[in-house]
Coordinates of C-alpha atoms and ligand atoms in Angstrom, one line a residue:
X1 CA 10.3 40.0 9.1
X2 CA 7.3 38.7 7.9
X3 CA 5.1 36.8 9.8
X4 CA 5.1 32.8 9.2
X5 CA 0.8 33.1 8.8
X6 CA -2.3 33.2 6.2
X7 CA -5.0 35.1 6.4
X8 CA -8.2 34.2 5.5
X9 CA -11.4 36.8 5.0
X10 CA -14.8 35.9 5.1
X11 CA -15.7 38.1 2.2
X12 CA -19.4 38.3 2.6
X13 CA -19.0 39.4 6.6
X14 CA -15.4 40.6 6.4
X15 CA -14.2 38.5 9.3
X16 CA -10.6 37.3 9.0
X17 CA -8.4 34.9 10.7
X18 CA -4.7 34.5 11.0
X19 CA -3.6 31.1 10.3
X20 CA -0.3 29.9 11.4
X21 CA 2.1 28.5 8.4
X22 CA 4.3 25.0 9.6
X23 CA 7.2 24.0 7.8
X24 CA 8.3 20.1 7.6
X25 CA 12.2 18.9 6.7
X26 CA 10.9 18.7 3.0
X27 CA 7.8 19.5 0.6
X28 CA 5.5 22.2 0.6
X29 CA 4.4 24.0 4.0
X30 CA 1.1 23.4 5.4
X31 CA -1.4 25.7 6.8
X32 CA -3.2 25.3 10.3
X33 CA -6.4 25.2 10.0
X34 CA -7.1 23.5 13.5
X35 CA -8.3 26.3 15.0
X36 CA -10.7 27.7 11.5
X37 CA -14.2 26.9 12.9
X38 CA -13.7 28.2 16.3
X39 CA -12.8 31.9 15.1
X40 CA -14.6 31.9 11.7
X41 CA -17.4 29.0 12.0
X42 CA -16.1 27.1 8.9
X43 CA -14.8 24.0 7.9
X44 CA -12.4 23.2 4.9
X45 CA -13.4 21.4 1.8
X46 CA -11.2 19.0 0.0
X47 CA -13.1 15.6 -1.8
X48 CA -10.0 13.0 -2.1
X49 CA -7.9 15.3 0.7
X50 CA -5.9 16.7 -2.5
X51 CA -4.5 19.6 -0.8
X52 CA -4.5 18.1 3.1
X53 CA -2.3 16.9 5.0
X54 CA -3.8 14.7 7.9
X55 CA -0.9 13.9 10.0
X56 CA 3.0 15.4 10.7
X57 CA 5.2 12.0 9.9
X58 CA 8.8 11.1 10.1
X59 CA 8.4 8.0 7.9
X60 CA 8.1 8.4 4.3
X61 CA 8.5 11.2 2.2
X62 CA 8.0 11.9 -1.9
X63 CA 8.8 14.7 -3.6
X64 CA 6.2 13.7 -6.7
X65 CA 7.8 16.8 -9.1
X66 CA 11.6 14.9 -8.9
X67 CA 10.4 11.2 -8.6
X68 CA 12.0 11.1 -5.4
X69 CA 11.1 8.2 -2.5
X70 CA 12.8 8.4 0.8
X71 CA 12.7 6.2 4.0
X72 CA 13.6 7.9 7.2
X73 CA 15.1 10.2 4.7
X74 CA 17.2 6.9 2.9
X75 CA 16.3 7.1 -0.8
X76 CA 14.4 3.9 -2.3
X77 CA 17.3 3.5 -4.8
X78 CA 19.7 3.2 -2.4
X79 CA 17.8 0.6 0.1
X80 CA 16.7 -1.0 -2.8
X81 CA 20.6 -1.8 -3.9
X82 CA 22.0 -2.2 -0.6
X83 CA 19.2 -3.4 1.8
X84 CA 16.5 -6.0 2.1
X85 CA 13.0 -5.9 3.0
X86 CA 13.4 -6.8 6.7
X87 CA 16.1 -4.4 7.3
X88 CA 13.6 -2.0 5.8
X89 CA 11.1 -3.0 8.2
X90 CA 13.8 -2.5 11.2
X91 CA 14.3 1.0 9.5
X92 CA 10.5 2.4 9.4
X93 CA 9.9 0.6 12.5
X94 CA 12.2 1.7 14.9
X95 CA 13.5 5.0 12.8
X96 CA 17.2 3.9 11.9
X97 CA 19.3 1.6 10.9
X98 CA 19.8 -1.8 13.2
X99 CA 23.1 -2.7 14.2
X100 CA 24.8 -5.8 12.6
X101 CA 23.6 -7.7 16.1
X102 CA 20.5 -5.4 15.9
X103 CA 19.3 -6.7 12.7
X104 CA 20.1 -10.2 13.6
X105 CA 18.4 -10.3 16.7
X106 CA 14.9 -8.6 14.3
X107 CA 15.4 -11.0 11.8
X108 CA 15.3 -13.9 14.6
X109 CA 12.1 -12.5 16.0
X110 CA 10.6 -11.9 13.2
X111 CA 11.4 -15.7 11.7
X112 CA 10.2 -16.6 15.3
X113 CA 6.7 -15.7 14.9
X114 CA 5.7 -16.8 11.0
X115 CA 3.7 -19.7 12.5
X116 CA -0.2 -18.9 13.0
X117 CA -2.1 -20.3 15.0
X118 CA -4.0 -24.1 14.3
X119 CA -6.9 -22.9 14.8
X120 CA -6.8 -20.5 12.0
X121 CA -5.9 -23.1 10.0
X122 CA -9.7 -24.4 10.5
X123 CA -10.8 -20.2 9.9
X124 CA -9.3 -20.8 5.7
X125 CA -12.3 -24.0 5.4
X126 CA -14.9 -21.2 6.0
X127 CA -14.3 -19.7 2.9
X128 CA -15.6 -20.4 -0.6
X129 CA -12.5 -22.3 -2.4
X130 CA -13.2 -19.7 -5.4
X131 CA -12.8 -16.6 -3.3
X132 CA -10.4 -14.0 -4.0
X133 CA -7.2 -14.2 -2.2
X134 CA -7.4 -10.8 -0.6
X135 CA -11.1 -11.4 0.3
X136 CA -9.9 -14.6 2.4
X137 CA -6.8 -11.9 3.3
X138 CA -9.1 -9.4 4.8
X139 CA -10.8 -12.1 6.9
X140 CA -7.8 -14.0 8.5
X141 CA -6.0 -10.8 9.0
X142 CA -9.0 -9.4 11.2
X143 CA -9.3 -12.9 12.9
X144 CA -5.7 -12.6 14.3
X145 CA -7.8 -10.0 16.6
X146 CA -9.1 -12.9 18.3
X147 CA -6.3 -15.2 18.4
X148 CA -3.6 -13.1 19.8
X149 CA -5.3 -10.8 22.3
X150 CA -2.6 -11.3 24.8
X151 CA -0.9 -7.9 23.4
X152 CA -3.5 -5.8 22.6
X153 CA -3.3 -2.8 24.6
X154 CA -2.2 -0.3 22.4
X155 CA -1.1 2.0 25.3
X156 CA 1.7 -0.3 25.9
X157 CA 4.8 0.6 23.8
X158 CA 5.8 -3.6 24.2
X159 CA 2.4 -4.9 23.4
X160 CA 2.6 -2.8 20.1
X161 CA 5.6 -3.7 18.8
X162 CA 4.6 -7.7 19.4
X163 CA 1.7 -6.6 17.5
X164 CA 3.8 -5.6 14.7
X165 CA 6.4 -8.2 14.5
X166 CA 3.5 -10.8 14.5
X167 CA 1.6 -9.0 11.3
X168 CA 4.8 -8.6 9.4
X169 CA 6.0 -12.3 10.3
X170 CA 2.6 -14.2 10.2
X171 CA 1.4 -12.1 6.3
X172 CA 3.3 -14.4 4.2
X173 CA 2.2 -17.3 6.0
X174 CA -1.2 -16.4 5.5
X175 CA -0.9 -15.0 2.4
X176 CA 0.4 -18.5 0.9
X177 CA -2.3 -20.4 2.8
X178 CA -4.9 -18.5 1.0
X179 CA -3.4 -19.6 -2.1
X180 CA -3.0 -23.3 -0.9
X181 CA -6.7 -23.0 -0.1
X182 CA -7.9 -22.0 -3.1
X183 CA -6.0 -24.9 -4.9
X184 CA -7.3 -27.6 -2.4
X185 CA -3.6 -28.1 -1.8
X186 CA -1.8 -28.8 1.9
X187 CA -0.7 -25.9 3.7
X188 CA 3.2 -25.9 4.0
X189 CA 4.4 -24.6 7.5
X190 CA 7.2 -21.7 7.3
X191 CA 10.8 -23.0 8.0
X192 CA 12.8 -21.3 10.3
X193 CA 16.5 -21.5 8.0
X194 CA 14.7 -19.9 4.9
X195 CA 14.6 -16.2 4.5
X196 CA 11.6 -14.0 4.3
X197 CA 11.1 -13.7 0.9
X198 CA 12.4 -17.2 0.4
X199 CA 9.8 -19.0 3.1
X200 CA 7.1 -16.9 1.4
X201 CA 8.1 -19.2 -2.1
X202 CA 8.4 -22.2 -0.2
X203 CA 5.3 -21.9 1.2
X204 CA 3.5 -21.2 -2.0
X205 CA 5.1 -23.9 -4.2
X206 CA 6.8 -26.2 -2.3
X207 CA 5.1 -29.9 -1.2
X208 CA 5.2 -32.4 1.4
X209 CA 5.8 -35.5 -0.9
X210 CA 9.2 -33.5 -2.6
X211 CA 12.4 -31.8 -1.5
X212 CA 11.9 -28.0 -3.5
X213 CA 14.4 -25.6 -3.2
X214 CA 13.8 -22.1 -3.8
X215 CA 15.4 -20.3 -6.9
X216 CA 17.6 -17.1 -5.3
X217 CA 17.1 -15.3 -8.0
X218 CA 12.9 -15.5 -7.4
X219 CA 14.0 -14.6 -3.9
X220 CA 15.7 -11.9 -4.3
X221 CA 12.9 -10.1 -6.7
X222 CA 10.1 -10.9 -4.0
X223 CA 12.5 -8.8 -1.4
X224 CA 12.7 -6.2 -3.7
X225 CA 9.3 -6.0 -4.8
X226 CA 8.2 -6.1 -0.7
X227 CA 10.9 -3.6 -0.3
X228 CA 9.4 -1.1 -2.3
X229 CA 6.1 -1.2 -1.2
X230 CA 7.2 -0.9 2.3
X231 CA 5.5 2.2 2.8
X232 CA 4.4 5.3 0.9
X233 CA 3.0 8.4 2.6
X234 CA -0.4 8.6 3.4
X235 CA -1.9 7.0 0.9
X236 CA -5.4 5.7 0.7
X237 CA -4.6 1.8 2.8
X238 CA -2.1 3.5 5.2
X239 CA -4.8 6.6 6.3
X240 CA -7.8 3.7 6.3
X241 CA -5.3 2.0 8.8
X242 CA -4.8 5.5 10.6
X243 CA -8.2 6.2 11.2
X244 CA -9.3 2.5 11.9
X245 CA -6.6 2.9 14.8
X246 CA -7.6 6.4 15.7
X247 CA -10.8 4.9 17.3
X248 CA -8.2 2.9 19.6
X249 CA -9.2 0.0 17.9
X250 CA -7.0 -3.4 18.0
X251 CA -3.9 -3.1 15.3
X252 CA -4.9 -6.2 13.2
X253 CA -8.7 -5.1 13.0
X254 CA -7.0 -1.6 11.9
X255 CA -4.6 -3.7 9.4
X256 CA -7.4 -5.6 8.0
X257 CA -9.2 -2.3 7.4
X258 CA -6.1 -1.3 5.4
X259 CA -5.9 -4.7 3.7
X260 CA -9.6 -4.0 2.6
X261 CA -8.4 -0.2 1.2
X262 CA -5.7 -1.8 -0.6
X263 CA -7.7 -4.3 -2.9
X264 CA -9.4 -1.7 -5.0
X265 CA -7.9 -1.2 -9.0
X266 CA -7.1 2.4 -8.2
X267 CA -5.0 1.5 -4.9
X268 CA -3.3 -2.2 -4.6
X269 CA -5.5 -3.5 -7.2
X270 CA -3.7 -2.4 -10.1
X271 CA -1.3 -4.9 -10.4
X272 CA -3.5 -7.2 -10.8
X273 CA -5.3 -5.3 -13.6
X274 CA -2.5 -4.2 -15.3
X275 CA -2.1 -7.7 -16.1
X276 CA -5.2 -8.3 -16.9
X277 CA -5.2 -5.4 -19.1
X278 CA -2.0 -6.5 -20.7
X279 CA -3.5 -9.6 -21.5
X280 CA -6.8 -7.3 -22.9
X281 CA -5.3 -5.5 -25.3
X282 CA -3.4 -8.7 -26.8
X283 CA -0.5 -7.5 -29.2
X284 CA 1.8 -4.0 -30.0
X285 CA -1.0 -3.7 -33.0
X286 CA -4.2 -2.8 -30.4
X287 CA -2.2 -0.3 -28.2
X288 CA -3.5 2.7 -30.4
X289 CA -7.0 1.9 -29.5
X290 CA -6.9 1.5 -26.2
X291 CA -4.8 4.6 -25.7
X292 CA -7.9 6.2 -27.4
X293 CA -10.3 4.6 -24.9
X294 CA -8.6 6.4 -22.1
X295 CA -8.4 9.3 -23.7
X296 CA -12.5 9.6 -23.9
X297 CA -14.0 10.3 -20.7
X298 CA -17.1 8.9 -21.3
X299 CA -15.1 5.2 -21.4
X300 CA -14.7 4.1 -17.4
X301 CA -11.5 2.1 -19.0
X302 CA -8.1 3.7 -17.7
X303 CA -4.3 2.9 -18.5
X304 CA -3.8 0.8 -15.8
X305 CA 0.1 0.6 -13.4
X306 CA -0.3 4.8 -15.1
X307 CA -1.1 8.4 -13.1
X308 CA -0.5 9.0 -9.6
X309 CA -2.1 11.4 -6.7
X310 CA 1.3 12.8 -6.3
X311 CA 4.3 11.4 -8.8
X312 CA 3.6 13.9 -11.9
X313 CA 7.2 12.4 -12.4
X314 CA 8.2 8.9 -13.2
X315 CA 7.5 6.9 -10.0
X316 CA 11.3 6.1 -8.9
X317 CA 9.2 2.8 -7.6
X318 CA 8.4 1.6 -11.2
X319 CA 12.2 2.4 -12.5
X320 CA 13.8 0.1 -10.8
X321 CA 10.7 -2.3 -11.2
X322 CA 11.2 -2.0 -14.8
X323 CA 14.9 -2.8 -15.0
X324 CA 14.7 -5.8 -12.9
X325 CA 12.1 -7.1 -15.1
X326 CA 14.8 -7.3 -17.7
X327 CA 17.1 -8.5 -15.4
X328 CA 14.5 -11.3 -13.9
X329 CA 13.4 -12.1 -17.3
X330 CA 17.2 -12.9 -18.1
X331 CA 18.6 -14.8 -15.0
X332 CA 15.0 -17.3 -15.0
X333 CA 15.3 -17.5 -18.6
X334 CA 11.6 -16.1 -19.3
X335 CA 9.8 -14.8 -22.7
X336 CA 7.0 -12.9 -21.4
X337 CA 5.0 -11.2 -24.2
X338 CA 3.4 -8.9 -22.5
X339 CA 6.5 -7.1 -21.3
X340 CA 6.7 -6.2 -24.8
X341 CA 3.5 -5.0 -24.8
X342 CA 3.8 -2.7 -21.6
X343 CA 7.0 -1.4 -22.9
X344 CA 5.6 -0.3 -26.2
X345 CA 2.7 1.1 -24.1
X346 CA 4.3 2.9 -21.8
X347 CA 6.6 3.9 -25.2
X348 CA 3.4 5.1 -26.9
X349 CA 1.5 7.1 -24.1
X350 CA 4.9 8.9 -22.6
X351 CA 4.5 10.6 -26.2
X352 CA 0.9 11.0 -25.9
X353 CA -0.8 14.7 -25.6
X354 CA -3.5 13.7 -23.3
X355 CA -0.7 11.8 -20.9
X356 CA 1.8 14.2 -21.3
X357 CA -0.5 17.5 -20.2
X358 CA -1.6 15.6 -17.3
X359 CA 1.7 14.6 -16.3
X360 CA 0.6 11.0 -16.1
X361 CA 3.4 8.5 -15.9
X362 CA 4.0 4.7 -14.9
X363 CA 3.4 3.8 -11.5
X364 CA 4.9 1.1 -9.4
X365 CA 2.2 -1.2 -10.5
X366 CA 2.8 -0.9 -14.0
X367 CA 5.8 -3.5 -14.1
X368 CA 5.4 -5.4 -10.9
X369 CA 3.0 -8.1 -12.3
X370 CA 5.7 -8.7 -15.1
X371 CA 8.2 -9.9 -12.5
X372 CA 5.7 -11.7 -10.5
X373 CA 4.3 -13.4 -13.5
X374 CA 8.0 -14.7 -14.1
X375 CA 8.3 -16.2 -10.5
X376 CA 4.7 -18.0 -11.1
X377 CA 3.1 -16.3 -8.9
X378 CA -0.5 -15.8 -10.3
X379 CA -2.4 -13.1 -11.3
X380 CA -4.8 -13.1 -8.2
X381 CA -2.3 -13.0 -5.8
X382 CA -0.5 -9.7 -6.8
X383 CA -2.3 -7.6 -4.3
X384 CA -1.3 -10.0 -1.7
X385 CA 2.2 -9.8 -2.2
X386 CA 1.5 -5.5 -2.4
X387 CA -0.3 -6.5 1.4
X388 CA 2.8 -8.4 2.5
X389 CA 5.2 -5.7 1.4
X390 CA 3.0 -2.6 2.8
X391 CA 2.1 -4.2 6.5
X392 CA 5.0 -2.6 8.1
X393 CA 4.2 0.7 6.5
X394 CA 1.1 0.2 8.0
X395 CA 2.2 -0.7 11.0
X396 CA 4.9 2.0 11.8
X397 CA 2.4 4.9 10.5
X398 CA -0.3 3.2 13.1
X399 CA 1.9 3.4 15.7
X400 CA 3.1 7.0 15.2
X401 CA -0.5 7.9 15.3
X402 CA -1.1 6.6 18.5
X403 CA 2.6 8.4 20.0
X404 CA 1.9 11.6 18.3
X405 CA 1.2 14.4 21.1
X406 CA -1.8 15.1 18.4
X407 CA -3.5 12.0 18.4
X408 CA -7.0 12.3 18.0
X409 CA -10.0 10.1 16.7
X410 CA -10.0 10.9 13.4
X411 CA -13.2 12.2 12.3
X412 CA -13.7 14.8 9.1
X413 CA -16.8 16.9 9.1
X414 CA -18.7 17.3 6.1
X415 CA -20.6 20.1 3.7
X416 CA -24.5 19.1 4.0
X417 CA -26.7 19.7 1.4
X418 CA -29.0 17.1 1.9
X419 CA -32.9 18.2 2.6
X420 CA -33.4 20.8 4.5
X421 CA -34.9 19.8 8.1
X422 CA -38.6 18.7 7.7
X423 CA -41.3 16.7 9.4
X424 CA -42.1 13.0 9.4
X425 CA -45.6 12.0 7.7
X426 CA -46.9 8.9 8.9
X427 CA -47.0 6.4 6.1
X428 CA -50.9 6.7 6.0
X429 CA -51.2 10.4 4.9
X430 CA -48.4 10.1 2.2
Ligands
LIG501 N1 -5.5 6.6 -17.5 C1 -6.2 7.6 -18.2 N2 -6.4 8.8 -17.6 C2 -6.0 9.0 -16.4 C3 -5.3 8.0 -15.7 C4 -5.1 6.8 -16.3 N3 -4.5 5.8 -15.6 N4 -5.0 8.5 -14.4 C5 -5.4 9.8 -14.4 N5 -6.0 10.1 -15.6 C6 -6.6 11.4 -16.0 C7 -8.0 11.6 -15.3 O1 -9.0 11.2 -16.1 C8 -8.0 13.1 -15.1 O2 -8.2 13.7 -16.4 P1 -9.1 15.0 -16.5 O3 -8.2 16.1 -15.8 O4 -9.3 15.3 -17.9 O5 -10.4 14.8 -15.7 C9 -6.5 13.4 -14.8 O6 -5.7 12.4 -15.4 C10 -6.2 13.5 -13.3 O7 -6.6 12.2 -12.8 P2 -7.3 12.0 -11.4 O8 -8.2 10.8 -11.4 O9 -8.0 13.3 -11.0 O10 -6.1 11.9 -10.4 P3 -6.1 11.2 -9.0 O11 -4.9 11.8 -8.3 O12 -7.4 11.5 -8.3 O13 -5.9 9.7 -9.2 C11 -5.0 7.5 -9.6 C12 -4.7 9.0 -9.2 C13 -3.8 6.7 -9.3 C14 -6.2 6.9 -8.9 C15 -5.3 7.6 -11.2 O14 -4.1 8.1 -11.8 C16 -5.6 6.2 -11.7 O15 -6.8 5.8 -11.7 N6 -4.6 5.4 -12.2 C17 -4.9 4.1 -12.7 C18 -5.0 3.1 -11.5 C19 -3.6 2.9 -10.9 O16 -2.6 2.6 -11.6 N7 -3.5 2.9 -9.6 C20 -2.2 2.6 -8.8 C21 -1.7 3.8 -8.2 S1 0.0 3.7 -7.6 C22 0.0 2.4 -6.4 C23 -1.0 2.5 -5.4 O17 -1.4 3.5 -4.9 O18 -1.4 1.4 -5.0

């Protein structure tokens, strides 16, 4: 039988090493290369980690050639129909299902902890009343750090998981507080007989001087859309969370790390920018033009909500995105023109050469703004609803990290070609 190994050979001294193969449940095998320096003095070299894989996981898994999402091997179309964003959390969290009694007694804890402290309320008047929700995000969410340092040692199994139930229960409270803030309007404390979703709407749009009730149908599409971005691999907020928490740091100064990860365009960010874009390019008429901008690679401008790292398939995230936003668009009775607009886009560049060769097609960003837009949720807080959604990802992965019999400060090494080593010259003889 052959044997399960690579070999690599130094070519220019004719040195080789045997490299051991590992297979996971799915997707493509992975070559050790843990032990490549010691016997051949080298490192590897992969900008953007295209081709590494930096951790074994149990969580999430994508097979980007079939469009296929699974949690703890549950596919997203499935949960998505059947579940709801807190059983999903009991899911990646713990690995399985909850019991009917199971998932009563999370949903309880979970509703148990959505108050913040006071004195955080004070931390929101620090901040400039213009400042981006996710900037006042990346703030509070590190300040929890010193609020709640009575379960910090992550070498306790207990103290992390009260970690984690306070970060998934206390993000929509202080998601919704950022938005209060930056209207000058009261902050509305979370209330225990709403759901999650549903307190996160409350607490957005509701006042003290008027009874509000929350439409279901808004609720519903915020579960879903948390739902979905639950978790996703190990993508670019998740491994910032990772290797913040590899240096044993606290888990809400590794969150806020993650929250700060997720705010850029090409992450999080695109939500918000698809939008924006949307709202850019103006009518069906101007589509041809832009599609022309992000052909030339001299233009920075890129189809925004389009292309992913590893979907070269439609993102199965975005399908069921773009069917509710027909089905939203229905049940709250909303014309929204530029959901015309992306569906003649995405129309136009699934056709398109230069998309088609690269195998680029909508991601899950692409249509989320569309719903959000419906449930008046504004364009600057897309992201934070993405952070809500994706902090038990973040969460689960950061606490496999730290149980894995591999855990290790994460630390990459690099290819120097810098100058070469040389002396100082005091300033007077330059
Ligand atoms: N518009 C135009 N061209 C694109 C796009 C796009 N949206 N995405 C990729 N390309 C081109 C890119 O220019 C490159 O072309 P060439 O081979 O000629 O140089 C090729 O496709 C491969 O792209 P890449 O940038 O090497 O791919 P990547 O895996 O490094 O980047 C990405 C993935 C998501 C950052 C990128 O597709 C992108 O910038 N998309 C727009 C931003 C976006 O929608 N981000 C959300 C991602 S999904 C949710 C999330 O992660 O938060």
């Amino acid at each position: 039988m052959p044997k399960d190994t690579v070999t690599l050979t130094d070519n220019s001294t004719g040195k080789s090493v045997e490299l051991p193969i590992r297979r996971g449940t799915h997707g493509p095998a992975v070559v050790d290369i843990g032990n490549l320096y010691k016997d051949l003095g080298m490192f590897t070299y992969d900008p953007g980690f295209v081709a590494t894989a930096s951790c074994r996981s149990t969580i999430t898994y994508i097979d980007g050639e079939k469009g296929v999402l699974l949690y703890r091997g549950y596919p997203i179309e499935q949960l998505a129909e059947g579940s709801n964003h807190l059983e999903v959390c009991y899911l990646l969290w713990y690995g399985r299902l909850p019991s009917k009694a199971e998932y009563d007694s999370f949903v309880d804890t979970i509703t148990h902890h959505t108050m913040i402290h006071e004195g955080l309320k004070d931390f929101y008047s620090g901040f400039h009343r213009g400042a981006h929700p996710m900037a006042v995000m990346v703030g509070v969410v590190g300040a929890l750090s010193a609020f709640y340092h009575d379960f910090l040692d992550i070498n306790d199994p207990m103290h992390r998981e009260v970690s984690a139930q306070r970060l998934i229960a206390k993000m929509p409270t202080i998601a919704a507080w950022a938005h209060r803030y930056s209207r000058g309007q009261p902050f509305i404390y979370p209330q225990n007989h709403l759901g999650y979703a549903e307190n996160f709407l409350n607490m957005m749009f509701s006042f003290p001087s008027e009874p509000y009730t929350v439409n279901p149908v808004a609720a519903r599409a915020l579960d879903l859309i948390l739902l979905l971005h639950a978790d996703h691999e190990q993508n670019a907020s998740t491994s910032t969370v990772r290797l913040a928490g590899s240096s044993d740091a606290n888990p809400f100064a590794a969150v806020s790390a993650g929250v700060g990860a997720l705010w850029g365009p090409l992450h999080g960010g695109a939500s918000e920018s698809v939008v924006n874009m949307l709202k850019t390019i103006g009518s069906v008429a101007n589509i041809p033009k832009f599609i022309e901008r992000a052909h030339d690679p001299k233009d920075t401008f890129r189809l925004m909500g389009f292309g992913h790292r590893v979907y070269k398939h439609y993102d199965p995230r975005a399908a069921i995105m773009r069917r509710t936003c027909y089905d939203v668009l229905k049940a709250l009775n909303v014309s929204d023109p530029l959901f015309e607009i992306a569906l003649k886009l995405e129309e136009i560049a699934l056709k398109d050469d230069y998309f088609v060769q690269r195998k680029l097609y909508p991601n899950v960003d692409f249509y989320s703004g569309i719903i959000l837009r419906a449930l008046g949720i504004p364009t600057s807080m897309f992201t934070v609803i993405f952070t809500i959604g994706r902090t038990v990802g973040w969460v689960s992965q950061w606490n496999e990290m730290l149980t894995s019999d591999e855990r290790k400060i994460g630390r990459p090494r690099q290819l120097y070609v810098g100058a070469p080593q040389r002396d100082y010259v005091p300033l007077e003889k330059r």
